[in-house]
Coordinates of C-alpha atoms and ligand atoms in Angstrom, one line a residue:
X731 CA 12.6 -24.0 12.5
X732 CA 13.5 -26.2 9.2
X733 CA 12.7 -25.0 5.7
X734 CA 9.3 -26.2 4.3
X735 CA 10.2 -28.8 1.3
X736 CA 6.6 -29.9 1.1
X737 CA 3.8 -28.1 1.3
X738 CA 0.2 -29.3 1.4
X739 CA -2.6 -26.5 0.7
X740 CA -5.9 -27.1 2.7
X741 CA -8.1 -25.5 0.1
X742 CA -9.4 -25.7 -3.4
X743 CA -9.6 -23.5 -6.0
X744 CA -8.0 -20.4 -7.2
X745 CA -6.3 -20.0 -3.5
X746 CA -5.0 -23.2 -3.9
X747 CA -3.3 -22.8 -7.5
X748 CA -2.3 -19.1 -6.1
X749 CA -0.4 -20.7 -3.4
X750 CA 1.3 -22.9 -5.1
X751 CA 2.7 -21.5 -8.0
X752 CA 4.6 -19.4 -5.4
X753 CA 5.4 -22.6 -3.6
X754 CA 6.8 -24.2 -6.7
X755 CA 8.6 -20.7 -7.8
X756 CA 10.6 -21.4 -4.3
X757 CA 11.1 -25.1 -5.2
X758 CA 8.8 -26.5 -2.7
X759 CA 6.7 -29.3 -3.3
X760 CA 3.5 -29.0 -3.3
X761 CA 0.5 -31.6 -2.2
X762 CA -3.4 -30.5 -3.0
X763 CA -6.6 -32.4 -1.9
X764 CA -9.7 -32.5 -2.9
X765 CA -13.4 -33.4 -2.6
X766 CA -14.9 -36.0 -4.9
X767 CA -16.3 -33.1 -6.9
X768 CA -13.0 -31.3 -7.2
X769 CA -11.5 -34.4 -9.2
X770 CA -10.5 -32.3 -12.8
X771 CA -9.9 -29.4 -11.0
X772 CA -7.4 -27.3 -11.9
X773 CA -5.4 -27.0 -8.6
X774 CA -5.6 -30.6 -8.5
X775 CA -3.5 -30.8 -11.9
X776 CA -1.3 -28.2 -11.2
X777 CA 0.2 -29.7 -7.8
X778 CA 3.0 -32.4 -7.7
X779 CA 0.6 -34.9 -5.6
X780 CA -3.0 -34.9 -4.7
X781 CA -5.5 -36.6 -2.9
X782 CA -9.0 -37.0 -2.5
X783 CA -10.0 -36.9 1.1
X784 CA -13.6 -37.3 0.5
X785 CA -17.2 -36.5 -0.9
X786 CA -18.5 -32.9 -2.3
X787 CA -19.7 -31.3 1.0
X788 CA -17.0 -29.6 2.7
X789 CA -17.6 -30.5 6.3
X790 CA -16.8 -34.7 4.6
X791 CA -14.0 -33.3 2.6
X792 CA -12.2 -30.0 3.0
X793 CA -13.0 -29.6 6.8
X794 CA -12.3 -33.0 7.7
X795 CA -9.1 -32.0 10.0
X796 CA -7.6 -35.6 11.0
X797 CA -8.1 -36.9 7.2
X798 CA -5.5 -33.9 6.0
X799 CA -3.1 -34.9 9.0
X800 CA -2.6 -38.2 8.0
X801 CA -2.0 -37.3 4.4
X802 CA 0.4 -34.9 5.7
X803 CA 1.9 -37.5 7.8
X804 CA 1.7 -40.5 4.7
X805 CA 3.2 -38.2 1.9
X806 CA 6.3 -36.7 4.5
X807 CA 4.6 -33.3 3.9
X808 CA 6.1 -30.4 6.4
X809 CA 4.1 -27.5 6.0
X810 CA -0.1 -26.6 5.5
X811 CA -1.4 -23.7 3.9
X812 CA -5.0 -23.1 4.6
X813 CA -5.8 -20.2 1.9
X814 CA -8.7 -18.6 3.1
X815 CA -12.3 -19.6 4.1
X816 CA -12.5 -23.6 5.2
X817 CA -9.8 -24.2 7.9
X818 CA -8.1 -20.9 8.0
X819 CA -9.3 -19.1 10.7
X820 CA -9.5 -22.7 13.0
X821 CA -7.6 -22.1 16.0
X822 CA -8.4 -26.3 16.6
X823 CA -7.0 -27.3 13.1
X824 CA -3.9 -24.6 13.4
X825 CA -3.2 -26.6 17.1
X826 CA -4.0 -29.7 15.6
X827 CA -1.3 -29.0 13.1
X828 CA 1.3 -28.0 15.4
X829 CA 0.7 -31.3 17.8
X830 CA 1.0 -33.4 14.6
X831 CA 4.5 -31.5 14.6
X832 CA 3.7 -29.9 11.0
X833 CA 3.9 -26.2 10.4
X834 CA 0.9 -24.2 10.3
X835 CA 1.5 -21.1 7.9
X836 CA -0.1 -18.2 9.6
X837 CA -0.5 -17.2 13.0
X838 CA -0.5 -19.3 16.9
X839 CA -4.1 -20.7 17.7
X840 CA -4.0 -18.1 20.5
X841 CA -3.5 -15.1 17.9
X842 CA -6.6 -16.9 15.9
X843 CA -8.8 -17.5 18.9
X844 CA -8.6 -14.1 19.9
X845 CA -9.5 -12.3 16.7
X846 CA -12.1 -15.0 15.9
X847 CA -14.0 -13.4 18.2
X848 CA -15.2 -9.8 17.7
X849 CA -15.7 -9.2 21.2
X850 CA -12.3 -11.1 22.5
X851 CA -10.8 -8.8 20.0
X852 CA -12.0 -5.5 21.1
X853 CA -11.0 -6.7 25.1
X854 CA -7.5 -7.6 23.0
X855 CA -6.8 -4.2 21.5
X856 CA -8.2 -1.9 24.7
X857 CA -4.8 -1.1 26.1
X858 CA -3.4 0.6 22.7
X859 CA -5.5 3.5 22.2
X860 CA -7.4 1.5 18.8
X861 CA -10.3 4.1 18.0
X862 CA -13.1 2.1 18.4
X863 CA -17.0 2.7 17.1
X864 CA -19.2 3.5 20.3
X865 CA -21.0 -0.1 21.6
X866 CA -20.9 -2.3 24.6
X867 CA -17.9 -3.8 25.1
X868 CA -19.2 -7.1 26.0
X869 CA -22.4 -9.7 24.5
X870 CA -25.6 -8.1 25.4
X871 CA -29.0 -10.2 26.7
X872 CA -30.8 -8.0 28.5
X873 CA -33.0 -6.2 26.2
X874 CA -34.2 -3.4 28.5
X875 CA -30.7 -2.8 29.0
X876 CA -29.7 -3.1 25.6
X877 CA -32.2 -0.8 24.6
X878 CA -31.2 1.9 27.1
X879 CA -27.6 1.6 25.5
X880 CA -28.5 1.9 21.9
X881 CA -30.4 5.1 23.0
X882 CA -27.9 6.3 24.5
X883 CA -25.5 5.5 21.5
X884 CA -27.8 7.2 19.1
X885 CA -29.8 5.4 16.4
X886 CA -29.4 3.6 14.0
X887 CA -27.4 1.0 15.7
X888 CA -26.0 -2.0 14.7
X889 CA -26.6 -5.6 16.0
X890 CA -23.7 -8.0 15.7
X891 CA -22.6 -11.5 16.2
X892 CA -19.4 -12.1 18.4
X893 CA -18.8 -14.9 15.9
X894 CA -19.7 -12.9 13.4
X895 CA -17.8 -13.4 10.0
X896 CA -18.7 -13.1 6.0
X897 CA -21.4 -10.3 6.6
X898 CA -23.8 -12.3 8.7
X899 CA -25.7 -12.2 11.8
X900 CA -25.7 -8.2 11.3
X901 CA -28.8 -6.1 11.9
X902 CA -29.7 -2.8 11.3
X903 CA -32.0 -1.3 13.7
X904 CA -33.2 2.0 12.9
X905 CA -35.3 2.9 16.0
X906 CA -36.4 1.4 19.7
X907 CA -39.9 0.3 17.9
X908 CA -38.3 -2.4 15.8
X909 CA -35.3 -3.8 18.2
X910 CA -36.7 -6.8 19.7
X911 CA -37.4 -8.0 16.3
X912 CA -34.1 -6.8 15.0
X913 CA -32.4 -8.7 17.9
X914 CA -34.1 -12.0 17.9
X915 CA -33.1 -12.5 14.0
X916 CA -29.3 -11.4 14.9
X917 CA -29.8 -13.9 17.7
X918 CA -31.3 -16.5 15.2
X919 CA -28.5 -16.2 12.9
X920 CA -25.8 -15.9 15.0
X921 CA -26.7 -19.4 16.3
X922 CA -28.0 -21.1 13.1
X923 CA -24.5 -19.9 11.4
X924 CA -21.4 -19.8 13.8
X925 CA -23.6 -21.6 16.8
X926 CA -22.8 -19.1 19.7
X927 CA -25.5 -16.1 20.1
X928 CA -23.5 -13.9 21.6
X929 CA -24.8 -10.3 20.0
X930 CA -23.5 -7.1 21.1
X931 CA -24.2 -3.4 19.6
X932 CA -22.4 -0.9 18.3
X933 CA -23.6 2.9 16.5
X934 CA -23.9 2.1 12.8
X935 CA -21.4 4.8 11.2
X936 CA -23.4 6.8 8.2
X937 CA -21.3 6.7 5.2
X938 CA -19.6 4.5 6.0
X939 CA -16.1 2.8 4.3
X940 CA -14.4 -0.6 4.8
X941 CA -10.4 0.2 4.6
X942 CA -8.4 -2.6 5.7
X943 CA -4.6 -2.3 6.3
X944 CA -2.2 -5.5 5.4
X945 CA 0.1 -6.8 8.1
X946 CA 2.7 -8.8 8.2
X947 CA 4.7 -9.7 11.0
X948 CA 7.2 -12.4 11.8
X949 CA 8.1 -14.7 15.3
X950 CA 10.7 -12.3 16.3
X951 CA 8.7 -9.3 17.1
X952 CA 8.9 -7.5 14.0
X953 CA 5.9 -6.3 12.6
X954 CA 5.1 -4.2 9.6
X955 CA 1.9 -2.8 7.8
X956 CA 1.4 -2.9 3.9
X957 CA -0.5 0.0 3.8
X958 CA -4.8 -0.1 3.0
X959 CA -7.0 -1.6 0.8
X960 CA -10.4 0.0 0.1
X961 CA -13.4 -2.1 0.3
X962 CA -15.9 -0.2 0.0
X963 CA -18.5 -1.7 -2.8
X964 CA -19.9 -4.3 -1.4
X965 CA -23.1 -6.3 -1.5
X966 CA -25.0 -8.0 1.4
X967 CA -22.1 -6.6 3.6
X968 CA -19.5 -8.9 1.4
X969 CA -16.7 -7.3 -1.2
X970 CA -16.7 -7.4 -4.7
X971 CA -15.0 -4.3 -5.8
X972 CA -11.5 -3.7 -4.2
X973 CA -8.1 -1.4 -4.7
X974 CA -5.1 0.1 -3.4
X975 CA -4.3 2.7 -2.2
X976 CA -8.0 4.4 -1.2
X977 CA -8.9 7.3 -3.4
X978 CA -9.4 9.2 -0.4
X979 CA -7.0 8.5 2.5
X980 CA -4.1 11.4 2.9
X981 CA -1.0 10.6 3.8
X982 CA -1.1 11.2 7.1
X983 CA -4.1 8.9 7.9
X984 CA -2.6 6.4 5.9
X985 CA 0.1 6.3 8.6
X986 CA -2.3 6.8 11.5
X987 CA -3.9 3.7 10.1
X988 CA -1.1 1.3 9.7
X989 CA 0.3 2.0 13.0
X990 CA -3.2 1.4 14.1
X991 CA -3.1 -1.6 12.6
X992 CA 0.5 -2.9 13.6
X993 CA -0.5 -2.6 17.2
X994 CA -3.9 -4.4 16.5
X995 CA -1.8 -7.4 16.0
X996 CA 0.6 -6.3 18.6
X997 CA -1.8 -6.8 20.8
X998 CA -2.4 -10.5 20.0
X999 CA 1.4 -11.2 19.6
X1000 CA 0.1 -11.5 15.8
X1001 CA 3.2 -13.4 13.4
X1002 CA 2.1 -14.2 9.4
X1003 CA 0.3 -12.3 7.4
X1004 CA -3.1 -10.9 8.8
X1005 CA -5.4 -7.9 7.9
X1006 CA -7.0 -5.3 10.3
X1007 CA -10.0 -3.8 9.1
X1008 CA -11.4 -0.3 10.1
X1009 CA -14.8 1.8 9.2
X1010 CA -13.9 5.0 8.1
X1011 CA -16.5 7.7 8.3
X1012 CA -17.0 10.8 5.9
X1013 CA -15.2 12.9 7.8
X1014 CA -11.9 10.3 7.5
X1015 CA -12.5 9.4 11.5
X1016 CA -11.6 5.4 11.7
X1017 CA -12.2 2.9 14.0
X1018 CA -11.5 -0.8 14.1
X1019 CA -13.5 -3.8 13.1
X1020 CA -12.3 -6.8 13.3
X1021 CA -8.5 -8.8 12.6
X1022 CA -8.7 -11.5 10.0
X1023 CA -5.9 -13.8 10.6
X1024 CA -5.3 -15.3 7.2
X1025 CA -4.6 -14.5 3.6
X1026 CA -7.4 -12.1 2.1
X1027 CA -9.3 -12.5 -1.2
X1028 CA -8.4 -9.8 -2.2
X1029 CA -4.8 -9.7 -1.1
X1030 CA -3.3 -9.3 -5.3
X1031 CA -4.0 -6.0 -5.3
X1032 CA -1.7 -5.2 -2.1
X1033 CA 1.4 -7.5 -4.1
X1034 CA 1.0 -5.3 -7.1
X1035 CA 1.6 -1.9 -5.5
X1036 CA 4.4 -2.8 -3.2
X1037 CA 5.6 -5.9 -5.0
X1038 CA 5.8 -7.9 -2.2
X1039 CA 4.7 -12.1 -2.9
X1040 CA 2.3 -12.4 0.5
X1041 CA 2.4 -16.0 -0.1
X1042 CA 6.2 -16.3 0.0
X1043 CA 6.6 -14.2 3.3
X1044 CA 4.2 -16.3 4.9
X1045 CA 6.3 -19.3 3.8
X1046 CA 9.6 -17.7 5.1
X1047 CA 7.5 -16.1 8.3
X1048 CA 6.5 -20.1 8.8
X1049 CA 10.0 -21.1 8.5
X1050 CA 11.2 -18.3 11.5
X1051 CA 12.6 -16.0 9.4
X1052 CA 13.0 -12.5 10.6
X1053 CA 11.1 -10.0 7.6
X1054 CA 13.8 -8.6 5.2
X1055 CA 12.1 -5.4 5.2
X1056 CA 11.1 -2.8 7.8
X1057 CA 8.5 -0.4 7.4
X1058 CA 10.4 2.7 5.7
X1059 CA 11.6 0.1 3.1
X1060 CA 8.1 -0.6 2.0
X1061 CA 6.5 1.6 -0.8
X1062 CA 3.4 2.0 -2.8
X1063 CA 3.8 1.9 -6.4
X1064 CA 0.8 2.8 -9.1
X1065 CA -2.7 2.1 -8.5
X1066 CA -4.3 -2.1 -8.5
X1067 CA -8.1 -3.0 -8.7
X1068 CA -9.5 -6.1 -7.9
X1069 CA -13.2 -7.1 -9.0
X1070 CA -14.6 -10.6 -8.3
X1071 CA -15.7 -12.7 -10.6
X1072 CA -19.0 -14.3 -8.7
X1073 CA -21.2 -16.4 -10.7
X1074 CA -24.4 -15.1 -9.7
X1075 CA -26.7 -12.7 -11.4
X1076 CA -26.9 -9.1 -10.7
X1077 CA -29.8 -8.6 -11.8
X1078 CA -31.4 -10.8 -9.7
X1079 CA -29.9 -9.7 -6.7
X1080 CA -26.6 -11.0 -6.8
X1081 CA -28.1 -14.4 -6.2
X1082 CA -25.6 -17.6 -7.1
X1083 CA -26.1 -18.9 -10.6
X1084 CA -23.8 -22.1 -11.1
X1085 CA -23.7 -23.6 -14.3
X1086 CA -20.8 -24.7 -17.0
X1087 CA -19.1 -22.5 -18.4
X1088 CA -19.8 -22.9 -21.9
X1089 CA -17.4 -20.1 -22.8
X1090 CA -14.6 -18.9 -21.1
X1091 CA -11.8 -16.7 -22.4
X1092 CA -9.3 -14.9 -19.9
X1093 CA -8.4 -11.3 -20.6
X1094 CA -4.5 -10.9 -20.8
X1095 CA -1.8 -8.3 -21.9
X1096 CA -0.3 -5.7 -19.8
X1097 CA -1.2 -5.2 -16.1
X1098 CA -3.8 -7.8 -16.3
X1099 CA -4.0 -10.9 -13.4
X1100 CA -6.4 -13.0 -13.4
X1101 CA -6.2 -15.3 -10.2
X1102 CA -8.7 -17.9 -11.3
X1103 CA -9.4 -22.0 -11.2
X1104 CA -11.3 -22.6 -14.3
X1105 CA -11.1 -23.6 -17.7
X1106 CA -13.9 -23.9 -20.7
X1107 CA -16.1 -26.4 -20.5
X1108 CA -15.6 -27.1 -16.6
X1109 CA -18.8 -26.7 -14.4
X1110 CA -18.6 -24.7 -10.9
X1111 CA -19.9 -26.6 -8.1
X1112 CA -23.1 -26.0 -6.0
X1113 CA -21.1 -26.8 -2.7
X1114 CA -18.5 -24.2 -2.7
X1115 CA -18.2 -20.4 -2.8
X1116 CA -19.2 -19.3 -6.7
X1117 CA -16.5 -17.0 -7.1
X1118 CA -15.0 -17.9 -10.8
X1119 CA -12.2 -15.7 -10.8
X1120 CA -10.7 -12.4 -9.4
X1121 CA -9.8 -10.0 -12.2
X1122 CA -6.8 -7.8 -11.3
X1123 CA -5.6 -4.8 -13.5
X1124 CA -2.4 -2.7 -12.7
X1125 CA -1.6 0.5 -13.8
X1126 CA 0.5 4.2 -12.8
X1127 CA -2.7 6.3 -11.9
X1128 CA -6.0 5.1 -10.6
X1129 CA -7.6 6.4 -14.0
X1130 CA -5.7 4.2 -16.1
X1131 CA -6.4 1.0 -13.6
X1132 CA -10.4 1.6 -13.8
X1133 CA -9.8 1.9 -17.8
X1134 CA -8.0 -1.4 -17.9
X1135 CA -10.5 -3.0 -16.0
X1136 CA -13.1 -1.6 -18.4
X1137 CA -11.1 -3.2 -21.4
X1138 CA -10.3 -6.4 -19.5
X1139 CA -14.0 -6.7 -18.8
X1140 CA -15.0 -6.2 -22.0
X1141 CA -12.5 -8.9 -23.1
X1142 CA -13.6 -11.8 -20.9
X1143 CA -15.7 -14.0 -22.2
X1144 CA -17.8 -16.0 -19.9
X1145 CA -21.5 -17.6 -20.9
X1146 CA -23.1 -20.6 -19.2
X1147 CA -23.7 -18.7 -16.1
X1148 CA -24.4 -14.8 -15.1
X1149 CA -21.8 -12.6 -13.6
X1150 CA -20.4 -9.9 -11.8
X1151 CA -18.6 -9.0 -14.9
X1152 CA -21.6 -6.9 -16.1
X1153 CA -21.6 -4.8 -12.6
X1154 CA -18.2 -4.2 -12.4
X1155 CA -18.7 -2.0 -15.1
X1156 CA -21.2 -0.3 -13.8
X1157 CA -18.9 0.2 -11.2
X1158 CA -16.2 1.8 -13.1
X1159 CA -18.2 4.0 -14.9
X1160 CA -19.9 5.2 -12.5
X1161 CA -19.3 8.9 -11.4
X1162 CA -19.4 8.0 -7.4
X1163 CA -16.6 5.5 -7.9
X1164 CA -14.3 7.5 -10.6
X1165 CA -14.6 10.2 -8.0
X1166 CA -13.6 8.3 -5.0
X1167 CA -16.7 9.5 -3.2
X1168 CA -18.4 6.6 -2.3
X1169 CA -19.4 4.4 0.3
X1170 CA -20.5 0.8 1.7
X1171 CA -24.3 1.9 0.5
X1172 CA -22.7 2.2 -3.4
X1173 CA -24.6 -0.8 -4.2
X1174 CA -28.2 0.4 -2.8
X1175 CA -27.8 3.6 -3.8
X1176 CA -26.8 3.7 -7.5
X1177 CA -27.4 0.1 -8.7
X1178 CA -30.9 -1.2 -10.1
X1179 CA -30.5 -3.8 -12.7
X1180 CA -31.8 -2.3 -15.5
X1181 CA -28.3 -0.2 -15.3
X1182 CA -27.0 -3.4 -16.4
X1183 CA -25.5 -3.3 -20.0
X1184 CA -24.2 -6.8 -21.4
X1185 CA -20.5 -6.8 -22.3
X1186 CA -20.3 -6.1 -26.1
X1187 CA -19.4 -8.5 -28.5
X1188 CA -19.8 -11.6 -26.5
X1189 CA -23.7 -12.4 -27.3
X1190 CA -22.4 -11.5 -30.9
X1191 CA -19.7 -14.4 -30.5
X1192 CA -21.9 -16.8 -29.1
X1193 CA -24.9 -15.6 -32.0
X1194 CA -22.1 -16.5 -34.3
X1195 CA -21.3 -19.6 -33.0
X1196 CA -24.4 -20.8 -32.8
X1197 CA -25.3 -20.1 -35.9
X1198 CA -22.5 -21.5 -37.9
X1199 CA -22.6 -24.9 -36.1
X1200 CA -26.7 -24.6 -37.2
X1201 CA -25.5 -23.8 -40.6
X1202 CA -22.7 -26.5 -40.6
X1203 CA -25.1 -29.2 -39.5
X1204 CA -28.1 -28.4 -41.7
X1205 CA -25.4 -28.5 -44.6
X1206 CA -24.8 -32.2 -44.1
X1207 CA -27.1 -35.2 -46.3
X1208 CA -29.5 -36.2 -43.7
X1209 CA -27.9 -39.4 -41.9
X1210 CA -31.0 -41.5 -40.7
X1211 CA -33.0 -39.3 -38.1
X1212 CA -34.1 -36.2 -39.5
X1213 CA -33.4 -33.3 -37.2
X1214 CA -36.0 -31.2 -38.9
X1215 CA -35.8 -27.6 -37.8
X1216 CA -34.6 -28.5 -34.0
X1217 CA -31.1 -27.0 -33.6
X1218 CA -28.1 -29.4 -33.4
X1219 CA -27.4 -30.1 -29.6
X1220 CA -24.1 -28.0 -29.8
X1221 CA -26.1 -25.1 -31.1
X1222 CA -29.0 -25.9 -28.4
X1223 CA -26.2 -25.9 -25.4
X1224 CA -24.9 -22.7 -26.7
X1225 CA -28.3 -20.9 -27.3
X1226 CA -28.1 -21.4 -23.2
X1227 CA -25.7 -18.9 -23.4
X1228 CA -27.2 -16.0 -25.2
X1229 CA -29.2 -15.5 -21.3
X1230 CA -26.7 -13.0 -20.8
X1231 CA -28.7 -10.7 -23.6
Ligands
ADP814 P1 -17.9 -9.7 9.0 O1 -16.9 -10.3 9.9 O2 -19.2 -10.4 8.9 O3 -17.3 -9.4 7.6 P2 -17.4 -6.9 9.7 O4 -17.4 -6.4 11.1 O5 -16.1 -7.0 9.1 O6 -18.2 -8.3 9.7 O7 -18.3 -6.0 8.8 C1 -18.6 -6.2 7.5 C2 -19.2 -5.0 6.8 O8 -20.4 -4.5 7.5 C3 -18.3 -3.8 6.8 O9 -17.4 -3.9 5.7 C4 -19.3 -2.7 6.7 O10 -19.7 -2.6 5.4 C5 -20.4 -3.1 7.6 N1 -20.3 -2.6 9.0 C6 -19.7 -3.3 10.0 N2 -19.8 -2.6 11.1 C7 -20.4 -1.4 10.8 C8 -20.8 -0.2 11.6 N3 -20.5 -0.1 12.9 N4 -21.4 0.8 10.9 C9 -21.7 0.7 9.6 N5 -21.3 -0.4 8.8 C10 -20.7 -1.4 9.4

């Protein structure tokens, strides 16, 4: 296959600058798009060429599959990089791709169509002895039946989508007395969100733990794992903590895991870069979940411990080189910690709170990444996912990562909008996390809003800003107009940002 000298990246965003900055370190060209409310975005400055293939919703912009083709085709690019979320896990668009004699970076549309389904992927993985969590093996409609099975399993069960994907069209169902209703709303969702209603059920693990192994495997046959990241605190089944390694794995599940995990994508004749994720119960007993075929979120903190660039294997994996590494080259190194930088408001239940970001200072110095595609000033958009930035801190032990992430915290400053920055350290205070005994149900458990405490200094910042462009104005000989005690609009636009308080 020929080397990639131009690559176009299907996404927006702080995926899209992260891909290319590796592109450009391995002097490729690089090609963004994006939707008419992307214009000034910072992905869109940083590549070589961009173009806007069309309005602010994604399904007239980022999705639009024969738009990105034809740019492909008119600029002479060679290669596509979906990122994650949009087009990545689109076994049409990754075949599209191929048949407009492009290459897709990631995996075959078989590989994607398989794992895109939860039950496909289950059938997939049965002949290599994956530990699975009890459930039926195949969509369920018959409730009688259904009923009889989750009995049998043992409540509470756990009703999922097929399609499933981002934490929805998941029920709990805690006893036979509230299934039907349990099932029609998995039912309901499952179709209103992915548009197949194919549920079926599996035993809901107690204490549970998301642990997800990194794979990487090229088109020769070679595949490795990148040992596990731990995703446990999580709200509304979605991750905002993450690290590497686990607190709690041992070394010899660890292995159990990644070769779990390698022949997951065995199984699926997996190339690229994918990740297997498992539930791991109290007593350290796993069992799989689901493959996502594409490049994680959360995929820095897995680059930081073994120093691999995921992005430029996938580029060389794309380009039908074997891996330069086999597994007993691969080591972990020190202790990474991811948290994600939502705008939405934790005390109010995590729910979105887009805005401009009136303020916005990036925490730097040693071990500190911040994977981000925003600068002061810019607003985030209502159409897209509100993530603002993923904050990144690197150290020896796990002790010192949680402290840098308290100090990199505490140095960000963001106002205009509420959040995550405020939970994350809750999180890294807390005693459930610093102990490593915690679990999917963190959140619910420990968290109530009033544990909130607003990072220090900022409000102080803004209060001072304010108050000096008050001071500043009122100084001036009144020109015309007399702004009597109103503050100047500055000041006003900043008071905005004092909500945080
Ligand atoms: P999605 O594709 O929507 O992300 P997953 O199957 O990956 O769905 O599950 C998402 C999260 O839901 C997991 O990280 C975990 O917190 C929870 N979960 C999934 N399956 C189970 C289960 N059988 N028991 C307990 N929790 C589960």
């Amino acid at each position: 296959m020929p080397a990639i000298n131009k690559l176009l990246v299907a996404n927006r965003g702080e995926i899209a600058l992260r891909i290319m900055r590796t592109a450009r370190e391995m002097g490729i060209k690089t090609v963004a798009i994006f939707s008419e409310a992307d214009r000034n975005a910072l992905h869109v400055r940083f590549a070589d060429e961009a173009v806007c293939v069309g309005p602010a919703p994604s399904a007239e912009s980022y999705l639009k599959i024969d738009t990105i083709i034809d740019v492909c085709k008119r600029l002479d690019v060679d290669a596509i990089h979906p990122g994650y979320g949009f087009l990545s896990e689109n076994a049409g668009f990754a075949r599209a791709v191929r048949q407009a004699g492009l290459i897709f970076i990631g995996p075959s549309p078989e590989s994607i169509e398989i794992m895109g389904s939860k039950l496909a992927a289950k059938a997939a993985v049965s002949n290599y002895a994956i530990p699975m969590v009890p459930g039926t093996p195949s969509a369920v409609t018959d409730r009688a039946e259904a009923k009889r099975i989750s009995a049998q399993i043992g409540y509470p069960v756990l009703i999922k989508a097929s399609a499933g994907g981002g934490g929805k069209g998941m029920r709990v169902v805690e006893n036979d007395d509230e299934f039907d209703e349990q099932m029609d709303r998995a039912v309901s969702e499952a179709i209103s969100s992915f548009g197949d209603g194919s549920v079926f059920i599996e035993k809901y693990v107690t204490s549970p733990r998301h642990v997800e192994i990194q794979v990487l495997g090229d088109q020769h046959g070679n595949i490795v794992h990148l040992f596990e990241r731990e995703c446990s605190i999580q709200r509304r089944h979605q991750k905002v903590v993450e690290e590497a390694p686990s607190a709690m794995l041992t070394p010899e599940i660890r292995e159990e895991m990644g070769n779990a995990a390698v022949n997951v994508a065995r199984a699926c004749g997996y190339y690229g870069a994918g990740t297997v994720e498992f539930i791991v119960n109290d007593a350290l007993d796993f069992y799989f979940l689901e493959m996502n075929t594409r490049l994680q979120v959360e995929h820095p903190v897995t680059e930081l411990i073994t120093g691999i660039d995921l992005v430029r294997e996938m580029i060389y994996i794309a380009e039908g080189k074997p891996l330069s590494f086999q597994q007993e080259d691969l080591s972990m190194t020190g202790h990474a910690i991811e948290l994600r930088v939502y705008a939405e408001d934790p005390a109010n239940n995590f729910l979105p709170d887009v805005g401009t970001l009136d303020t916005y200072i990036r925490p730097q110095g040693n071990g500190v990444r911040v994977d981000d595609g925003f600068e002061q000033g810019m607003a985030i958009p209502i159409y897209y996912d509100p993530m603002i930035a993923k904050l990144v801190t690197y150290a020896d032990t796990r002790e010192q990562a949680i402290q840098k992430m308290i100090r990199a915290i505490d140095e960000y400053r963001i106002s205009g909008v509420q959040t995550t920055l405020p939970f994350g350290r809750f999180v890294m205070e807390h005693d459930a996390f610093r102990s490593g005994q915690f679990d999917t149900g963190f959140v619910s458990k420990y968290f109530s809003p009033d544990k909130l405490t607003p990072p220090p200094n900022t409000d102080e910042a803004d209060l001072a800003a304010v108050l000096a462009a008050y001071l500043l104005e009122n100084a001036k000989p009144a020109a015309g107009v007399t702004t009597g005690n109103t503050l100047p609009t500055t000041a006003q636009s900043r008071w905005k940002t004092n909500r945080t308080s």
